[in-house]
CSV table of C-alpha atoms in Angstrom, one decimal:
chain,number,residue,atom,x,y,z
A,1,MET,CA,45.1,85.5,-33.6
A,2,LEU,CA,44.1,82.5,-31.3
A,3,ALA,CA,40.6,82.6,-32.4
A,4,VAL,CA,41.4,82.6,-36.1
A,5,TRP,CA,43.4,79.6,-35.6
A,6,GLY,CA,40.8,78.0,-33.7
A,7,ASN,CA,38.5,78.7,-36.4
A,8,ILE,CA,40.8,77.2,-39.1
A,9,LEU,CA,40.9,73.9,-36.9
A,10,THR,CA,37.3,73.8,-36.7
A,11,LEU,CA,36.9,74.3,-40.4
A,12,PHE,CA,39.4,71.6,-40.9
A,13,ASN,CA,37.5,69.2,-38.7
A,14,VAL,CA,34.3,69.9,-40.3
A,15,ILE,CA,35.7,69.1,-43.9
A,16,THR,CA,37.4,66.0,-42.6
A,17,ALA,CA,34.4,64.7,-40.7
A,18,MET,CA,32.2,65.4,-43.8
A,19,VAL,CA,34.6,63.3,-46.1
A,20,GLY,CA,35.0,60.6,-43.5
A,21,SER,CA,31.3,60.6,-43.2
A,22,VAL,CA,30.6,60.5,-46.9
A,23,LEU,CA,33.2,57.7,-47.3
A,24,ILE,CA,31.4,55.5,-44.7
A,25,TYR,CA,27.9,56.3,-46.3
A,26,ASP,CA,29.0,55.6,-49.8
A,27,SER,CA,30.3,52.0,-48.4
A,28,PHE,CA,26.8,51.0,-47.6
A,29,PHE,CA,24.2,53.2,-49.9
A,30,TYR,CA,24.0,54.6,-53.4
A,31,ARG,CA,23.7,58.3,-53.9
A,32,ARG,CA,20.4,59.8,-54.8
A,33,HIS,CA,22.2,62.9,-56.7
A,34,GLY,CA,25.9,63.3,-57.7
A,35,GLY,CA,28.6,65.9,-58.6
A,36,ALA,CA,28.3,69.5,-57.2
A,37,ARG,CA,24.8,69.0,-56.1
A,38,PHE,CA,25.5,66.3,-53.5
A,39,TRP,CA,28.7,68.0,-52.2
A,40,GLY,CA,27.0,71.4,-51.8
A,41,VAL,CA,24.1,70.1,-49.9
A,42,MET,CA,26.5,68.0,-47.7
A,43,LEU,CA,28.7,70.9,-47.1
A,44,LEU,CA,25.8,73.1,-46.2
A,45,TRP,CA,24.4,70.6,-44.0
A,46,TYR,CA,27.5,70.2,-42.0
A,47,LEU,CA,28.2,73.8,-41.8
A,48,LEU,CA,24.6,74.3,-40.4
A,49,VAL,CA,24.9,71.5,-37.9
A,50,SER,CA,28.2,72.9,-36.6
A,51,LEU,CA,26.6,76.3,-36.2
A,52,ALA,CA,23.8,74.8,-34.4
A,53,MET,CA,25.9,72.5,-32.1
A,54,PHE,CA,28.1,75.7,-31.3
A,55,ASN,CA,25.3,78.3,-30.7
A,56,GLN,CA,22.1,76.5,-29.9
A,57,LEU,CA,23.1,73.3,-28.1
A,58,LYS,CA,25.3,74.4,-25.3
A,59,GLY,CA,23.0,73.5,-22.5
A,60,VAL,CA,22.0,70.1,-23.9
A,61,PRO,CA,23.7,67.2,-22.3
A,62,PRO,CA,26.3,65.2,-24.2
A,63,THR,CA,24.0,62.2,-24.5
A,64,GLY,CA,21.1,64.3,-25.8
A,65,GLU,CA,23.7,66.0,-28.3
A,66,ALA,CA,24.7,62.6,-29.5
A,67,VAL,CA,21.4,61.3,-30.1
A,68,LEU,CA,20.4,64.6,-31.9
A,69,ASN,CA,23.5,64.4,-34.2
A,70,CYS,CA,22.6,60.7,-34.9
A,71,LEU,CA,19.1,61.6,-35.7
A,72,MET,CA,20.0,64.3,-38.2
A,73,ASN,CA,22.7,62.1,-39.8
A,74,THR,CA,20.2,59.5,-40.5
A,75,LEU,CA,17.9,62.3,-42.1
A,76,LEU,CA,20.7,63.3,-44.1
A,77,ILE,CA,21.4,59.7,-45.3
A,78,LEU,CA,17.9,59.2,-46.2
A,79,LEU,CA,17.8,62.5,-48.0
A,80,LEU,CA,20.9,62.1,-50.0
A,81,TYR,CA,21.1,58.3,-50.3
A,82,ARG,CA,18.8,55.3,-51.2
A,83,ALA,CA,18.7,53.6,-47.8
A,84,ARG,CA,16.2,52.0,-45.5
A,85,TRP,CA,15.6,53.9,-42.3
A,86,ASP,CA,16.7,51.2,-40.1
A,87,ARG,CA,19.9,50.6,-41.8
A,88,ALA,CA,20.5,54.4,-42.0
A,89,PHE,CA,20.2,54.8,-38.4
A,90,PHE,CA,22.5,52.0,-37.8
A,91,VAL,CA,25.2,53.6,-39.9
A,92,ALA,CA,24.7,57.0,-38.5
A,93,VAL,CA,25.2,55.8,-35.1
A,94,THR,CA,28.4,53.8,-36.0
A,95,ALA,CA,29.8,56.6,-38.0
A,96,TYR,CA,29.1,59.0,-35.0
A,97,ALA,CA,30.9,56.7,-32.6
A,98,LEU,CA,33.7,56.2,-34.9
A,99,CYS,CA,34.2,59.8,-34.8
A,100,SER,CA,34.1,60.2,-31.2
A,101,VAL,CA,36.2,57.1,-30.3
A,102,PRO,CA,39.4,58.3,-31.9
A,103,TYR,CA,39.0,61.8,-30.2
A,104,TYR,CA,39.2,60.3,-26.7
A,105,TRP,CA,41.9,57.7,-27.1
A,106,ILE,CA,44.4,60.0,-29.0
A,107,GLU,CA,44.1,62.7,-26.3
A,108,TRP,CA,44.3,60.0,-23.6
A,109,GLY,CA,47.5,58.6,-25.4
A,110,VAL,CA,49.1,62.1,-25.6
A,111,MET,CA,48.3,62.9,-22.0
A,112,GLN,CA,49.6,59.6,-20.8
A,113,GLY,CA,52.7,59.5,-22.8
A,114,LEU,CA,53.8,63.1,-21.9
A,115,GLY,CA,52.3,63.1,-18.4
A,116,LEU,CA,50.2,66.1,-19.0
A,117,GLU,CA,46.6,67.0,-17.7
A,118,TYR,CA,43.9,67.9,-20.2
A,119,SER,CA,44.2,71.5,-19.3
A,120,GLU,CA,47.8,71.6,-19.9
A,121,MET,CA,47.6,69.8,-23.1
A,122,VAL,CA,44.7,72.3,-24.4
A,123,TRP,CA,46.9,75.5,-23.6
A,124,ASN,CA,50.1,73.9,-25.3
A,125,ILE,CA,48.8,75.4,-28.8
A,126,PRO,CA,51.3,73.7,-30.9
A,127,LEU,CA,50.8,70.4,-29.4
A,128,TYR,CA,46.9,70.6,-29.1
A,129,SER,CA,47.0,71.7,-32.9
A,130,VAL,CA,48.7,68.5,-33.8
A,131,VAL,CA,46.6,66.4,-31.5
A,132,PHE,CA,43.4,68.0,-33.2
A,133,VAL,CA,44.6,67.3,-36.6
A,134,ALA,CA,45.4,63.9,-35.9
A,135,LYS,CA,42.0,63.1,-34.6
A,136,SER,CA,40.5,64.5,-37.4
A,137,LEU,CA,42.9,62.7,-40.1
A,138,VAL,CA,42.1,59.3,-38.2
A,139,TYR,CA,38.4,59.5,-38.6
A,140,LEU,CA,39.1,60.1,-42.4
A,141,LEU,CA,41.5,57.2,-42.4
A,142,LEU,CA,38.7,55.1,-40.8
A,143,GLY,CA,36.4,56.3,-43.7
A,144,VAL,CA,39.0,55.2,-46.4
A,145,VAL,CA,39.5,51.8,-44.7
A,146,ILE,CA,35.7,51.0,-44.7
A,147,ARG,CA,35.2,52.2,-48.2
A,148,ARG,CA,37.8,49.7,-49.5
A,149,LEU,CA,36.6,47.0,-47.4
A,150,HIS,CA,32.9,47.3,-48.5
A,151,ARG,CA,30.7,48.3,-51.4
A,152,PRO,CA,26.9,48.8,-51.6
A,153,LEU,CA,24.7,46.0,-52.4
A,154,PRO,CA,23.2,45.9,-56.0
A,155,GLU,CA,20.2,48.2,-56.1
A,156,THR,CA,16.8,46.3,-56.3
A,157,ASP,CA,13.1,47.3,-56.0
A,158,THR,CA,12.3,44.3,-53.9
A,159,PRO,CA,12.1,44.4,-50.2
A,160,ALA,CA,15.4,43.3,-48.1
A,161,ARG,CA,15.9,39.5,-48.2
A,162,VAL,CA,17.7,39.6,-44.9
A,163,TRP,CA,16.4,41.6,-42.0
A,164,VAL,CA,17.6,40.8,-38.5
A,165,PRO,CA,15.6,42.5,-35.8
A,166,LEU,CA,18.4,42.0,-33.2
A,167,ALA,CA,20.3,44.5,-35.3
A,168,GLY,CA,18.5,47.1,-33.6
A,169,ILE,CA,20.4,46.5,-30.5
A,170,PHE,CA,23.9,47.4,-31.9
A,171,PRO,CA,23.0,51.2,-32.1
A,172,PHE,CA,21.1,51.1,-29.0
A,173,MET,CA,24.0,49.5,-27.1
A,174,THR,CA,26.4,51.9,-28.8
A,175,LEU,CA,24.3,55.1,-27.4
A,176,ILE,CA,24.1,53.4,-24.1
A,177,ALA,CA,28.0,53.1,-24.1
A,178,TYR,CA,28.5,56.5,-25.3
A,179,TYR,CA,26.1,57.8,-22.2
A,180,GLY,CA,28.3,55.9,-19.9
A,181,ALA,CA,31.6,57.2,-21.6
A,182,ARG,CA,30.4,60.8,-21.3
A,183,THR,CA,28.8,60.7,-17.8
A,184,ARG,CA,31.5,58.7,-15.9
A,185,ILE,CA,35.0,60.1,-14.7
A,186,GLY,CA,38.2,58.4,-14.2
A,187,GLU,CA,38.7,54.6,-14.6
A,188,GLU,CA,35.1,54.2,-15.2
A,189,SER,CA,35.2,56.7,-18.1
A,190,GLU,CA,38.1,54.7,-19.5
A,191,ALA,CA,36.2,51.2,-19.2
A,192,TRP,CA,33.3,52.7,-20.9
A,193,GLN,CA,35.3,54.4,-23.6
A,194,GLY,CA,36.9,50.8,-24.2
A,195,ALA,CA,33.6,49.2,-24.4
A,196,LEU,CA,32.6,51.9,-27.1
A,197,ALA,CA,35.7,51.1,-29.1
A,198,ILE,CA,34.9,47.5,-29.1
A,199,LEU,CA,31.2,48.1,-30.1
A,200,ASP,CA,32.3,50.3,-33.0
A,201,VAL,CA,34.4,47.3,-34.2
A,202,VAL,CA,31.5,44.9,-33.8
A,203,ASN,CA,28.9,47.7,-35.4
A,204,VAL,CA,31.2,47.8,-38.5
A,205,ALA,CA,31.5,44.1,-38.6
A,206,ALA,CA,27.8,43.5,-38.1
A,207,LEU,CA,26.9,45.9,-40.9
A,208,ILE,CA,29.2,44.2,-43.3
A,209,LEU,CA,28.1,40.8,-42.1
A,210,PHE,CA,24.4,41.7,-42.7
A,211,ASP,CA,25.1,43.1,-46.2
A,212,ARG,CA,27.3,40.0,-47.0
A,213,LEU,CA,24.0,37.9,-46.0
A,214,GLU,CA,21.9,40.0,-48.1
A,215,ARG,CA,24.4,39.7,-51.1
A,216,GLY,CA,24.4,36.2,-50.6
A,217,ALA,CA,20.6,35.9,-50.8
A,218,ILE,CA,20.7,38.0,-53.9
A,219,ASP,CA,23.2,35.8,-55.6
A,220,ARG,CA,21.2,32.6,-54.9
A,221,GLU,CA,18.0,34.4,-56.3
A,222,GLN,CA,20.3,35.3,-59.4
A,223,LEU,CA,21.3,31.7,-59.7
A,224,VAL,CA,17.7,30.5,-59.5
A,225,ALA,CA,16.8,32.9,-62.1
A,226,ALA,CA,19.7,31.7,-64.3
A,227,ALA,CA,18.7,28.2,-63.9
A,228,GLU,CA,15.1,29.2,-64.9
A,229,ARG,CA,16.3,30.9,-68.0
A,230,ALA,CA,18.3,27.9,-68.9
A,231,ARG,CA,15.3,25.8,-68.4
A,232,VAL,CA,13.2,28.1,-70.5
A,233,GLN,CA,16.0,28.2,-73.4
A,234,ASP,CA,16.0,24.3,-73.3
A,235,GLU,CA,12.3,24.2,-73.7
A,236,ASN,CA,12.4,26.8,-76.6
A,237,LEU,CA,15.0,24.7,-78.3
A,238,GLN,CA,12.9,21.4,-77.9
A,239,ALA,CA,9.9,23.2,-79.3
A,240,LEU,CA,11.8,24.5,-82.1
A,241,THR,CA,13.2,21.0,-82.6
A,242,GLN,CA,9.6,19.6,-82.5
A,243,ALA,CA,8.2,22.0,-84.7
A,244,TYR,CA,11.1,21.5,-87.3
A,245,ALA,CA,10.4,17.7,-87.2
A,246,ALA,CA,6.8,18.0,-87.6
A,247,GLN,CA,7.4,20.5,-90.8
A,248,ARG,CA,9.9,18.1,-92.3
A,249,LYS,CA,7.2,15.3,-91.9
A,250,LEU,CA,4.4,17.4,-93.1
A,251,THR,CA,6.5,18.5,-96.3
A,252,HIS,CA,7.3,14.9,-97.2
A,253,ASP,CA,3.7,13.9,-96.7
A,254,PHE,CA,2.5,16.9,-98.9
A,255,ARG,CA,4.8,15.9,-101.5
A,256,ALA,CA,3.4,12.4,-101.6
A,257,CYS,CA,-0.1,13.8,-101.6
A,258,LEU,CA,0.7,16.0,-104.5
A,259,THR,CA,2.0,13.0,-106.3
A,260,THR,CA,-1.0,11.0,-105.7
A,261,LEU,CA,-3.3,14.1,-106.7
A,262,SER,CA,-1.4,14.6,-109.7
A,263,GLY,CA,-1.8,11.0,-110.8
A,264,LEU,CA,-5.6,11.2,-110.4
A,265,LEU,CA,-5.7,14.1,-112.4
A,266,GLU,CA,-3.6,13.0,-115.2
A,267,GLN,CA,-6.1,10.0,-115.3
A,268,GLU,CA,-9.1,12.5,-115.2
A,269,ASP,CA,-10.6,10.7,-112.4
A,270,LEU,CA,-12.1,14.0,-111.0
A,271,PRO,CA,-14.5,12.3,-108.4
A,272,ALA,CA,-11.6,10.2,-107.0
A,273,ALA,CA,-9.7,13.7,-106.9
A,274,ARG,CA,-12.2,15.4,-105.0
A,275,ALA,CA,-12.8,12.6,-102.6
A,276,TYR,CA,-9.1,12.6,-101.9
A,277,LEU,CA,-9.0,16.4,-101.3
A,278,GLU,CA,-11.9,16.0,-98.9
A,279,GLU,CA,-10.2,13.3,-97.0
A,280,LEU,CA,-7.0,15.4,-96.8
A,281,LYS,CA,-9.2,18.3,-95.3
A,282,VAL,CA,-10.4,15.9,-92.6
A,283,ARG,CA,-7.0,14.5,-91.6
A,284,GLN,CA,-5.3,18.1,-91.7
A,285,THR,CA,-6.7,18.8,-88.1
A,286,GLU,CA,-3.3,19.9,-86.6
A,287,ARG,CA,-1.2,22.7,-87.7
A,288,VAL,CA,2.6,22.9,-87.2
A,289,LEU,CA,2.3,25.9,-85.3
A,290,LEU,CA,-0.6,27.0,-82.8
A,291,VAL,CA,0.6,30.4,-82.8
A,292,ASN,CA,2.7,32.7,-85.3
A,293,THR,CA,3.8,35.9,-84.2
A,294,HIS,CA,6.8,36.1,-86.6
A,295,ASN,CA,9.0,36.1,-83.7
A,296,ALA,CA,10.9,32.7,-83.4
A,297,ALA,CA,11.4,33.0,-79.4
A,298,VAL,CA,7.9,34.1,-78.4
A,299,ASP,CA,6.6,31.4,-81.0
A,300,ALA,CA,8.7,28.8,-79.5
A,301,ILE,CA,7.5,29.4,-75.9
A,302,LEU,CA,3.9,29.8,-76.8
A,303,ASN,CA,3.6,26.7,-78.9
A,304,GLN,CA,5.7,24.7,-76.4
A,305,LYS,CA,3.3,25.7,-73.5
A,306,GLY,CA,0.3,25.4,-76.1
A,307,TYR,CA,1.3,21.7,-76.8
A,308,ALA,CA,1.9,21.1,-72.9
A,309,GLY,CA,-1.6,22.4,-72.1
A,310,GLN,CA,-3.1,20.1,-75.0
A,311,HIS,CA,-1.6,17.1,-73.2
A,312,ARG,CA,-3.1,18.1,-69.9
A,313,GLY,CA,-6.5,18.8,-71.4
A,314,ILE,CA,-6.3,22.5,-71.1
A,315,ASP,CA,-7.8,24.8,-73.6
A,316,LEU,CA,-5.3,27.6,-74.5
A,317,ARG,CA,-6.7,30.7,-76.3
A,318,PHE,CA,-4.2,32.8,-77.9
A,319,THR,CA,-4.6,36.4,-78.9
A,320,VAL,CA,-1.4,37.7,-80.7
A,321,ASN,CA,-0.2,40.0,-83.5
A,322,ASP,CA,2.9,40.6,-85.4
A,323,LEU,CA,5.9,40.6,-83.0
A,324,SER,CA,8.7,40.8,-85.7
A,325,ALA,CA,9.6,44.5,-84.8
A,326,LEU,CA,9.9,43.5,-81.0
A,327,ARG,CA,13.3,44.6,-79.9
A,328,LEU,CA,13.1,43.4,-76.2
A,329,PRO,CA,15.7,40.7,-75.3
A,330,ALA,CA,14.4,37.3,-76.2
A,331,VAL,CA,15.5,35.5,-73.0
A,332,ASP,CA,13.6,38.0,-70.7
A,333,VAL,CA,10.5,37.9,-72.8
A,334,THR,CA,10.5,34.1,-73.0
A,335,LEU,CA,11.3,33.8,-69.4
A,336,VAL,CA,8.3,36.3,-68.4
A,337,LEU,CA,5.9,34.3,-70.6
A,338,GLY,CA,6.9,30.8,-69.6
A,339,ASN,CA,6.6,31.6,-65.8
A,340,LEU,CA,3.2,33.0,-66.3
A,341,LEU,CA,2.0,30.2,-68.3
A,342,ASP,CA,3.6,27.7,-66.2
A,343,ASN,CA,1.5,29.2,-63.3
A,344,ALA,CA,-1.7,29.2,-65.3
A,345,LEU,CA,-1.3,25.7,-66.3
A,346,GLU,CA,-0.3,24.4,-62.7
A,347,ALA,CA,-3.5,26.2,-61.4
A,348,CYS,CA,-5.8,24.6,-64.2
A,349,THR,CA,-4.4,21.1,-63.4
A,350,ALA,CA,-6.0,21.2,-59.9
A,351,LEU,CA,-9.6,22.1,-61.6
A,352,PRO,CA,-12.1,19.7,-63.0
A,353,PRO,CA,-11.5,18.9,-67.0
A,354,GLN,CA,-14.4,21.2,-68.0
A,355,ASP,CA,-12.9,24.1,-66.1
A,356,ARG,CA,-9.3,24.1,-67.7
A,357,TRP,CA,-8.7,27.0,-69.9
A,358,VAL,CA,-6.1,29.9,-70.2
A,359,GLU,CA,-6.5,33.1,-72.2
A,360,VAL,CA,-3.3,34.6,-73.5
A,361,ARG,CA,-2.9,38.1,-75.0
A,362,VAL,CA,0.4,39.2,-76.5
A,363,ILE,CA,-0.1,42.4,-78.2
A,364,TYR,CA,2.5,44.5,-79.7
A,365,HIS,CA,1.6,48.2,-79.9
A,366,GLY,CA,4.3,49.6,-82.2
A,367,GLN,CA,2.9,52.9,-82.6
A,368,GLY,CA,3.8,54.3,-79.1
A,369,ASN,CA,6.9,56.4,-77.9
A,370,PRO,CA,8.2,54.1,-77.0
A,371,PRO,CA,6.4,50.9,-78.5
A,372,VAL,CA,4.7,48.9,-75.6
A,373,LEU,CA,4.2,44.9,-75.4
A,374,SER,CA,1.0,44.2,-73.6
A,375,LEU,CA,0.8,40.8,-71.8
A,376,SER,CA,-2.1,39.4,-70.1
A,377,VAL,CA,-2.9,35.7,-68.8
A,378,VAL,CA,-6.3,34.8,-67.5
A,379,ASN,CA,-7.2,31.4,-66.1
A,380,PRO,CA,-9.6,30.0,-63.6
A,381,SER,CA,-8.2,29.1,-60.3
A,382,ARG,CA,-8.8,27.9,-56.8
A,383,PRO,CA,-8.8,31.1,-54.5
A,384,VAL,CA,-5.6,33.0,-54.2
A,385,LYS,CA,-4.7,35.5,-51.5
A,386,VAL,CA,-2.9,38.7,-52.8
A,387,VAL,CA,-1.6,40.8,-49.9
A,388,ASN,CA,0.0,44.3,-50.5
A,389,GLY,CA,0.9,43.1,-54.2
A,390,GLN,CA,2.2,39.7,-52.9
A,391,ILE,CA,1.0,36.3,-52.7
A,392,PRO,CA,1.8,34.9,-49.1
A,393,THR,CA,3.7,31.6,-49.1
A,394,GLY,CA,1.3,28.7,-48.5
A,395,LYS,CA,0.8,25.3,-49.9
A,396,GLY,CA,-2.2,26.2,-52.0
A,397,ASP,CA,-0.9,29.7,-53.2
A,398,ALA,CA,2.6,28.8,-53.7
A,399,LEU,CA,1.6,25.9,-56.1
A,400,GLN,CA,-0.7,27.8,-58.0
A,401,HIS,CA,0.6,31.4,-58.7
A,402,GLY,CA,3.4,32.3,-56.2
A,403,TYR,CA,5.8,30.1,-58.3
A,404,GLY,CA,7.6,32.3,-60.7
A,405,LEU,CA,5.8,35.7,-60.1
A,406,GLY,CA,9.0,36.7,-58.3
A,407,ASN,CA,11.0,36.2,-61.4
A,408,VAL,CA,8.5,37.8,-63.7
A,409,GLN,CA,8.2,41.0,-61.2
A,410,GLU,CA,12.0,41.2,-60.9
A,411,ILE,CA,12.3,41.5,-64.9
A,412,LEU,CA,9.6,43.7,-65.2
A,413,THR,CA,10.6,46.2,-62.8
A,414,ARG,CA,14.2,46.4,-64.5
A,415,TYR,CA,12.4,47.7,-67.4
A,416,HIS,CA,10.0,50.0,-65.4
A,417,ALA,CA,7.1,48.0,-66.9
A,418,GLU,CA,3.7,48.6,-65.1
A,419,SER,CA,1.9,45.2,-64.2
A,420,THR,CA,-0.8,44.0,-61.8
A,421,PHE,CA,-2.3,40.9,-60.8
A,422,PHE,CA,-5.4,39.9,-58.7
A,423,TYR,CA,-8.0,37.2,-58.1
A,424,GLU,CA,-11.6,37.9,-58.8
A,425,ASN,CA,-14.7,35.9,-59.4
A,426,GLY,CA,-12.9,32.6,-59.8
A,427,ARG,CA,-10.3,33.9,-62.1
A,428,PHE,CA,-6.6,34.8,-61.8
A,429,VAL,CA,-5.5,37.8,-64.0
A,430,PHE,CA,-2.0,39.2,-64.7
A,431,SER,CA,-1.5,41.9,-67.0
A,432,ALA,CA,1.5,44.1,-67.9
A,433,ASP,CA,2.5,46.9,-70.2
A,434,TRP,CA,6.1,46.3,-71.0
A,435,PRO,CA,8.1,49.4,-72.7
A,436,ASP,CA,10.2,48.0,-75.7
A,437,GLN,CA,13.3,49.9,-75.2
A,438,PRO,CA,16.7,48.9,-73.6
A,439,ARG,CA,17.0,49.2,-69.8
């Protein structure tokens, strides 16, 4: 009967430890899988680990057992959560320490309060059962508190913005404190257990602080992106206003020209009418729109950048087709095109006048499933270094093509668009295939 009760308590401890760990892991990472699949894998993992700990690791020193447990929990986090290995190890060590500290201090408090030795408390089955259940519930409670205090960072495909190498010291010092607590006896053990408890608090605070710093970096990037969107929208509005004003002027001039031409024809002065038409052809050298895709937002940004390029002496060559069926959000499309063209114009400005040109292709392939918007921007440029799909920060590179590419890649990544950019033979090339479907 005693063995059965011991197994029941062990099973209760495994379940509470599993749920408490899941609450802590969920506080810092997003799951790869959900529902029954997640919980089935988690329960099987904890049962197998418990059996291994009881049957195979009896001769392993306590510190070795702790390290092995932390490594296995790190692997579990990487399997079931979307997490970086360094942060996964930090959380695994912290969760393990949070599980072990209450075990010691609850037992110590009961023994001090009742004046019992450890062996006396263990053989007092009702008392030890209450202590055992209390230890398990405290860890579960800690998991609930941490889950309420913290939520995982928003998911992005970009590298971490805040990475503190010194963060590796925290789990390392925690394992040292655990080693001291398990290998010392008497007052030395209590001192190490106290240090371990303090480190637990510091670890949780450090994890939350690092994530707050990361969240602050993400928020700052979102503010920059929002400001960039506002700038692009303002430029679009200005372009549309200029186009509307030019259209009104041409309409007024066209009516005056029709009146003059009509008068000449009424007078049957055909030579004067022919001469007048030829003069109109010579003067009509500028169209209202450089580009007409039948998409107002795209037309606005392409024409605005086209006129800006003309003022800088840059030859912009557009290849477009009908974009009237495009369903992608206008703000994202104009933000991507605006940043790419800004980069190209900035790079061309640094070159001799005869080398200033930009080729822009915006082609909509509506027959695909889903339809695809193909983008490409090619321009001459001073040498640009591309390392691991990134342009290193530097005066030359940053002023040419580093500016804005982060925003472009962030937007395209959200839509799972395929993109590439490279520098070759004096030219910088950016191209992307952007699925025309909701995120």
